[in-house]
Coordinates of C-alpha atoms in Angstrom, one line a residue:
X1 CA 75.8 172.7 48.7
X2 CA 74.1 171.2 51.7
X3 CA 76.6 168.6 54.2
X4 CA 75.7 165.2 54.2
X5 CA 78.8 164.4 56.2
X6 CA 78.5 161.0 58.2
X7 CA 81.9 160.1 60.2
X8 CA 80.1 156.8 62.1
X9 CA 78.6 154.7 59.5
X10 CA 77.4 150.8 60.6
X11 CA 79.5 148.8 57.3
X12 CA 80.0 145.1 56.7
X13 CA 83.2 144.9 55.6
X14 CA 83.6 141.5 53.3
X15 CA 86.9 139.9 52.5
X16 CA 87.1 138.0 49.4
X17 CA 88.9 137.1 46.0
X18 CA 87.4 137.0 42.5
X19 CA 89.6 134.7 40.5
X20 CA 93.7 135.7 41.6
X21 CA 92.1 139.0 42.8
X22 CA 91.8 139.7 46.9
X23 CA 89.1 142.6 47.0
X24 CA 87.2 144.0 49.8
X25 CA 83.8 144.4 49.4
X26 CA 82.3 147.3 51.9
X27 CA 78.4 147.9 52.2
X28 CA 76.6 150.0 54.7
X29 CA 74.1 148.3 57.1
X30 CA 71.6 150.6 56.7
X31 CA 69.0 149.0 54.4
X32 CA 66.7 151.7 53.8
X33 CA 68.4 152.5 50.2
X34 CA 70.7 150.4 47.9
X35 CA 72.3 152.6 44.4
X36 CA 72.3 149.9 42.1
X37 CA 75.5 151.2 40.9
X38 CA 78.8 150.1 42.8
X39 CA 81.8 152.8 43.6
X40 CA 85.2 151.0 42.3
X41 CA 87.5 152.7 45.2
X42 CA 91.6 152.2 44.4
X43 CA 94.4 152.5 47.0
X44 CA 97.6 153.9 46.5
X45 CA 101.4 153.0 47.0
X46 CA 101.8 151.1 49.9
X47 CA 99.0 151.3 51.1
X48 CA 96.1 148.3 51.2
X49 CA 92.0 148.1 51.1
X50 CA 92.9 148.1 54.8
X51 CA 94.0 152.1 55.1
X52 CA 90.4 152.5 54.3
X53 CA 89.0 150.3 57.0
X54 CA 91.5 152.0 59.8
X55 CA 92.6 155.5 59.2
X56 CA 90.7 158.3 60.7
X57 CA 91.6 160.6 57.7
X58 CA 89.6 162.3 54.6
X59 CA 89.9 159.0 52.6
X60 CA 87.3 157.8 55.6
X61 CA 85.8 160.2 55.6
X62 CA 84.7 160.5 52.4
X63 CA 83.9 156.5 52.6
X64 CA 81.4 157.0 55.1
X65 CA 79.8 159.7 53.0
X66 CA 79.5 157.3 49.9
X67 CA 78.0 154.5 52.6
X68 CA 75.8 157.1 54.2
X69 CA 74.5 157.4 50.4
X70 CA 73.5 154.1 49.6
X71 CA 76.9 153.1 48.2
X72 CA 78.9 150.0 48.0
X73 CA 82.2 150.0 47.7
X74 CA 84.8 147.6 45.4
X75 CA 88.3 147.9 46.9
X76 CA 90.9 145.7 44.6
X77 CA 94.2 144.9 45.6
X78 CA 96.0 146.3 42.5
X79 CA 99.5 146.5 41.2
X80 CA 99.9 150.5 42.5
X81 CA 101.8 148.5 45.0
X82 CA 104.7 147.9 42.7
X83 CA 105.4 144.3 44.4
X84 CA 104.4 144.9 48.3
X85 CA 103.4 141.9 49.7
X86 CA 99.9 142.9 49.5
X87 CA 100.0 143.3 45.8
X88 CA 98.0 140.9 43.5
X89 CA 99.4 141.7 40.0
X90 CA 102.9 143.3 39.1
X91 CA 102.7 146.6 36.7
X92 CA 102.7 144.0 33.4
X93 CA 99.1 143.7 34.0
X94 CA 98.3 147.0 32.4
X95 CA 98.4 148.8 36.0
X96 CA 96.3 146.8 37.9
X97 CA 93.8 146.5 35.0
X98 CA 92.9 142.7 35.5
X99 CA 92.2 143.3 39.0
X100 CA 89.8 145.8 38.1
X101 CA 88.3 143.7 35.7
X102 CA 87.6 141.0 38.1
X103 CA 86.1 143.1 40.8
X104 CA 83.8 144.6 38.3
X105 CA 82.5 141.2 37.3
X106 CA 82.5 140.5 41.0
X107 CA 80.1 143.1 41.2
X108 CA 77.8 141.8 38.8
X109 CA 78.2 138.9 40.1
X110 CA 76.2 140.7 43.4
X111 CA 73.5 141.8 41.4
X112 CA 74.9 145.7 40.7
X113 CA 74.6 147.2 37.5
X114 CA 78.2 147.7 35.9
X115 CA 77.3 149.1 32.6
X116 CA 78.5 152.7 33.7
X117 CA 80.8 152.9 37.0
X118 CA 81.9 155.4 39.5
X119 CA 85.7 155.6 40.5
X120 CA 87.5 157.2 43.4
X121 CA 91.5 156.4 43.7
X122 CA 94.4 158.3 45.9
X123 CA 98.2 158.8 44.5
X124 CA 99.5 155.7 42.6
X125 CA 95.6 154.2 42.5
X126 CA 94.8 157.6 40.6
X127 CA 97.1 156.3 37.6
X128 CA 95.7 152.9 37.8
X129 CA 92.3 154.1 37.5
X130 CA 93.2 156.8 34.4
X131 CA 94.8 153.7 32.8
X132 CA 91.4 151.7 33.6
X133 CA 89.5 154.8 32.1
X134 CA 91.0 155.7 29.0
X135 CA 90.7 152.1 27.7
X136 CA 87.2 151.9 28.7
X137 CA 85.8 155.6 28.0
X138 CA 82.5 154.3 27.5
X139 CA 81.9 152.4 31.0
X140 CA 83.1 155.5 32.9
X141 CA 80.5 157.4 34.8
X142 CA 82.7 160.0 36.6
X143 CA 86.3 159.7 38.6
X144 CA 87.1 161.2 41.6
X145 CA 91.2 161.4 42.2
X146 CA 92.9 162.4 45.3
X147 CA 96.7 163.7 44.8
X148 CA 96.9 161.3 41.6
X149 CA 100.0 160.1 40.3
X150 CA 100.0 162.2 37.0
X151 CA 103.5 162.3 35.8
X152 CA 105.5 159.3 36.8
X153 CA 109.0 160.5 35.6
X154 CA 108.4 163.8 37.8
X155 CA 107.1 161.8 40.9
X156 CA 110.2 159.2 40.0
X157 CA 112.2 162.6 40.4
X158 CA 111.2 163.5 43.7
X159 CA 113.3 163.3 46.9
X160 CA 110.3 162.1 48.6
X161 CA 109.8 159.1 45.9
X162 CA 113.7 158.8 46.8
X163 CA 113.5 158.1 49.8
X164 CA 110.2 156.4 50.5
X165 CA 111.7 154.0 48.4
X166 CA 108.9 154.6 45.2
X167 CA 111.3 155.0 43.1
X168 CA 113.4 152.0 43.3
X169 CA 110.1 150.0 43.3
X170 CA 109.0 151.7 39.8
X171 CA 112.2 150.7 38.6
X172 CA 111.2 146.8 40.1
X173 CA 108.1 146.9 39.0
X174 CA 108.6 147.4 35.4
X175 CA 111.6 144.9 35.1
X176 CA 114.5 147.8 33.9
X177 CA 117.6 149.0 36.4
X178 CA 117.5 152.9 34.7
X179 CA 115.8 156.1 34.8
X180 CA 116.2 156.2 31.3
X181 CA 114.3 152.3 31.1
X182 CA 111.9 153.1 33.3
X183 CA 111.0 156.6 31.3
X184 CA 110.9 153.9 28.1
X185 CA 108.8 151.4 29.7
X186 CA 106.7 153.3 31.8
X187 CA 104.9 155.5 28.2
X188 CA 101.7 153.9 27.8
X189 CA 100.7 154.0 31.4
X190 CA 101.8 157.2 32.2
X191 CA 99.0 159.3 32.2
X192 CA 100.6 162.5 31.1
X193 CA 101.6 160.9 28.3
X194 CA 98.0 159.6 27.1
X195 CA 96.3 163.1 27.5
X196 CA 94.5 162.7 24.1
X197 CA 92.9 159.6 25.3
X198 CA 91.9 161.4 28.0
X199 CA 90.5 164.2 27.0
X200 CA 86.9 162.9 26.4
X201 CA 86.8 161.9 30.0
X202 CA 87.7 165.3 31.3
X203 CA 84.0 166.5 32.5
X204 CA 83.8 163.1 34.1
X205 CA 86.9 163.8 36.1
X206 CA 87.0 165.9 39.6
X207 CA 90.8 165.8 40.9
X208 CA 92.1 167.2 44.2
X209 CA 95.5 168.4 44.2
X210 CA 97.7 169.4 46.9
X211 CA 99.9 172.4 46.8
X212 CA 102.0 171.2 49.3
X213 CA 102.4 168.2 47.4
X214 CA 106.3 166.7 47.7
X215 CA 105.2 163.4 45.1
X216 CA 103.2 165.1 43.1
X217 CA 104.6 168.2 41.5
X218 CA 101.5 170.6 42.1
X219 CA 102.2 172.7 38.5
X220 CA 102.8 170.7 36.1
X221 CA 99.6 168.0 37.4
X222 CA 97.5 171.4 37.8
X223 CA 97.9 172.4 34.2
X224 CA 97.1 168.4 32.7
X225 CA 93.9 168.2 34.6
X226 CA 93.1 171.9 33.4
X227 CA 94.2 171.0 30.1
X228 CA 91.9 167.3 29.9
X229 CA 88.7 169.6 31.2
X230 CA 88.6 168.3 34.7
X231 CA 86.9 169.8 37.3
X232 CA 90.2 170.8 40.0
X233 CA 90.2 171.5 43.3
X234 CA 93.6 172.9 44.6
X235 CA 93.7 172.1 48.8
X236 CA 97.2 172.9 51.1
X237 CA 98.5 170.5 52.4
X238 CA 100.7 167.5 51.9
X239 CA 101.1 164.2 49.9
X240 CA 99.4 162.3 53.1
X241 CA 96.8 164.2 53.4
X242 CA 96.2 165.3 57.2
X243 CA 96.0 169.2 56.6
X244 CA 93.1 169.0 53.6
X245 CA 90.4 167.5 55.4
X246 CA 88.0 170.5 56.3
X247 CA 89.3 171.8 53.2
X248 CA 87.6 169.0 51.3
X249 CA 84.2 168.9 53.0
X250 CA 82.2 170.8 51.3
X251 CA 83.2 168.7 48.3
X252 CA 80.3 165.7 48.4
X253 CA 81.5 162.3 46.4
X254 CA 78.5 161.7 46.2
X255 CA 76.7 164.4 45.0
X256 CA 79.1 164.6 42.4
X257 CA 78.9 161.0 41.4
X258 CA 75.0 160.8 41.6
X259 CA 75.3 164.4 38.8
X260 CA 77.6 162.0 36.8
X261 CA 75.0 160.1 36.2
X262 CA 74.1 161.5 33.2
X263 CA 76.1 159.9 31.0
X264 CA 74.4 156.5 31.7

């Protein structure tokens, strides 16, 4: 697979809101070719549209690639950040799916064609975007993941989780004080838990996983995406990703989401 790797890319970064949703909209200056098909990109937990803008890491990188391809980008602020102040809708929403809704018609809105959509989401966005997928099989062109929440009772589990403080704002963000609540609650967004709704969307799907991983229990997410039909990448490294970037180069976004669009 040839490198079409692009670190610098000249972007016009656009902050808006469609209805309560704040969204960034992120299109590369270079004219010369437009895909008439928009990339829906979802943080994770804490994080904000802004990590994307600022942090010299793979999730950049891999940004410029998809501007360096004629790309724009879609980047809701979505309830993966279970309350933060930079959160626009609290888990009740269906995990962030009204915010996805309203970038999409934003998106329209511009002109892009939304029939079929591409997807790329890290950690907690990686649930939000399953959730988004397997209640709307047919408008799903292909999802990249990054270290996707998978399990939420496992990640809940973790001593990371513990003490980052995810797992006292899982137990906020869906209203209950318990473990056993939140492992209640938490069923039909937990994407472990839906894998026969998934299972359609598997060939669509290329997740990366991280062995390394202290939120993400590497095992137990390996054998899910195995099991849905995914395409997996296994990368060292950890949950926050500064080991697994030249591991992940040779891995084009867009290449694989320009293959994906077969099932137009």
């Amino acid at each position: 697979m040839s490198k079409r790797i692009h670190r610098e890319v000249s972007r016009r970064v656009i902050y808006t809101n469609r209805n309560a949703t704040r969204y960034a909209k992120v299109e590369s200056l270079n004219t010369a070719y437009k895909n008439p098909r928009p990339v829906i990109v979802n943080h994770g937990w804490p994080d904000s549209q802004w990590s994307y803008q600022m942090l010299p890491q793979l999730v950049v990188g891999r940004i410029n690639t998809l501007l360096s391809s004629g790309r724009t980008l879609y980047i809701p602020f979505t309830g993966s950040n279970f309350g933060n102040d930079t959160s626009t809708y609290p888990v009740t929403d269906g995990m962030g799916q009204i915010a996805f809704d309203d970038v999409i018609d934003a998106a329209e809105l511009d002109g892009f064609d939304v029939t079929t959509l591409d997807f790329f989401s890290t950690s907690m966005g990686g649930c939000d975007g399953l959730n988004w997928a397997w209640r709307n099989p047919t408008r799903v062109s292909s999802m990249v993941l990054f270290a996707p929440f998978t399990d939420m009772m496992a990640t809940y589990d973790t001593a990371l989780a513990a003490s980052l403080g995810v797992s006292a704002a899982m137990l906020g963000a869906f209203g209950v004080a318990s473990r056993s609540a939140l492992d209640t609650a938490c069923e039909d967004y937990d994407p472990i838990r839906n894998e026969t709704l998934l299972e359609p969307l598997g060939p669509r799907i290329r997740v990366i996983l991280l062995t390394g991983d202290e939120v993400i229990p590497y095992a137990g997410a390996n054998a899910f995406y195995e099991g849905i039909g995914a395409d997996v990448i296994t990368s060292p490294g950890s949950h926050f990703y500064e080991s697994t970037q030249t591991n992940y180069d040779e891995f084009e976004l867009a290449y694989w989401f320009d293959w994906h669009n077969q099932y137009t």
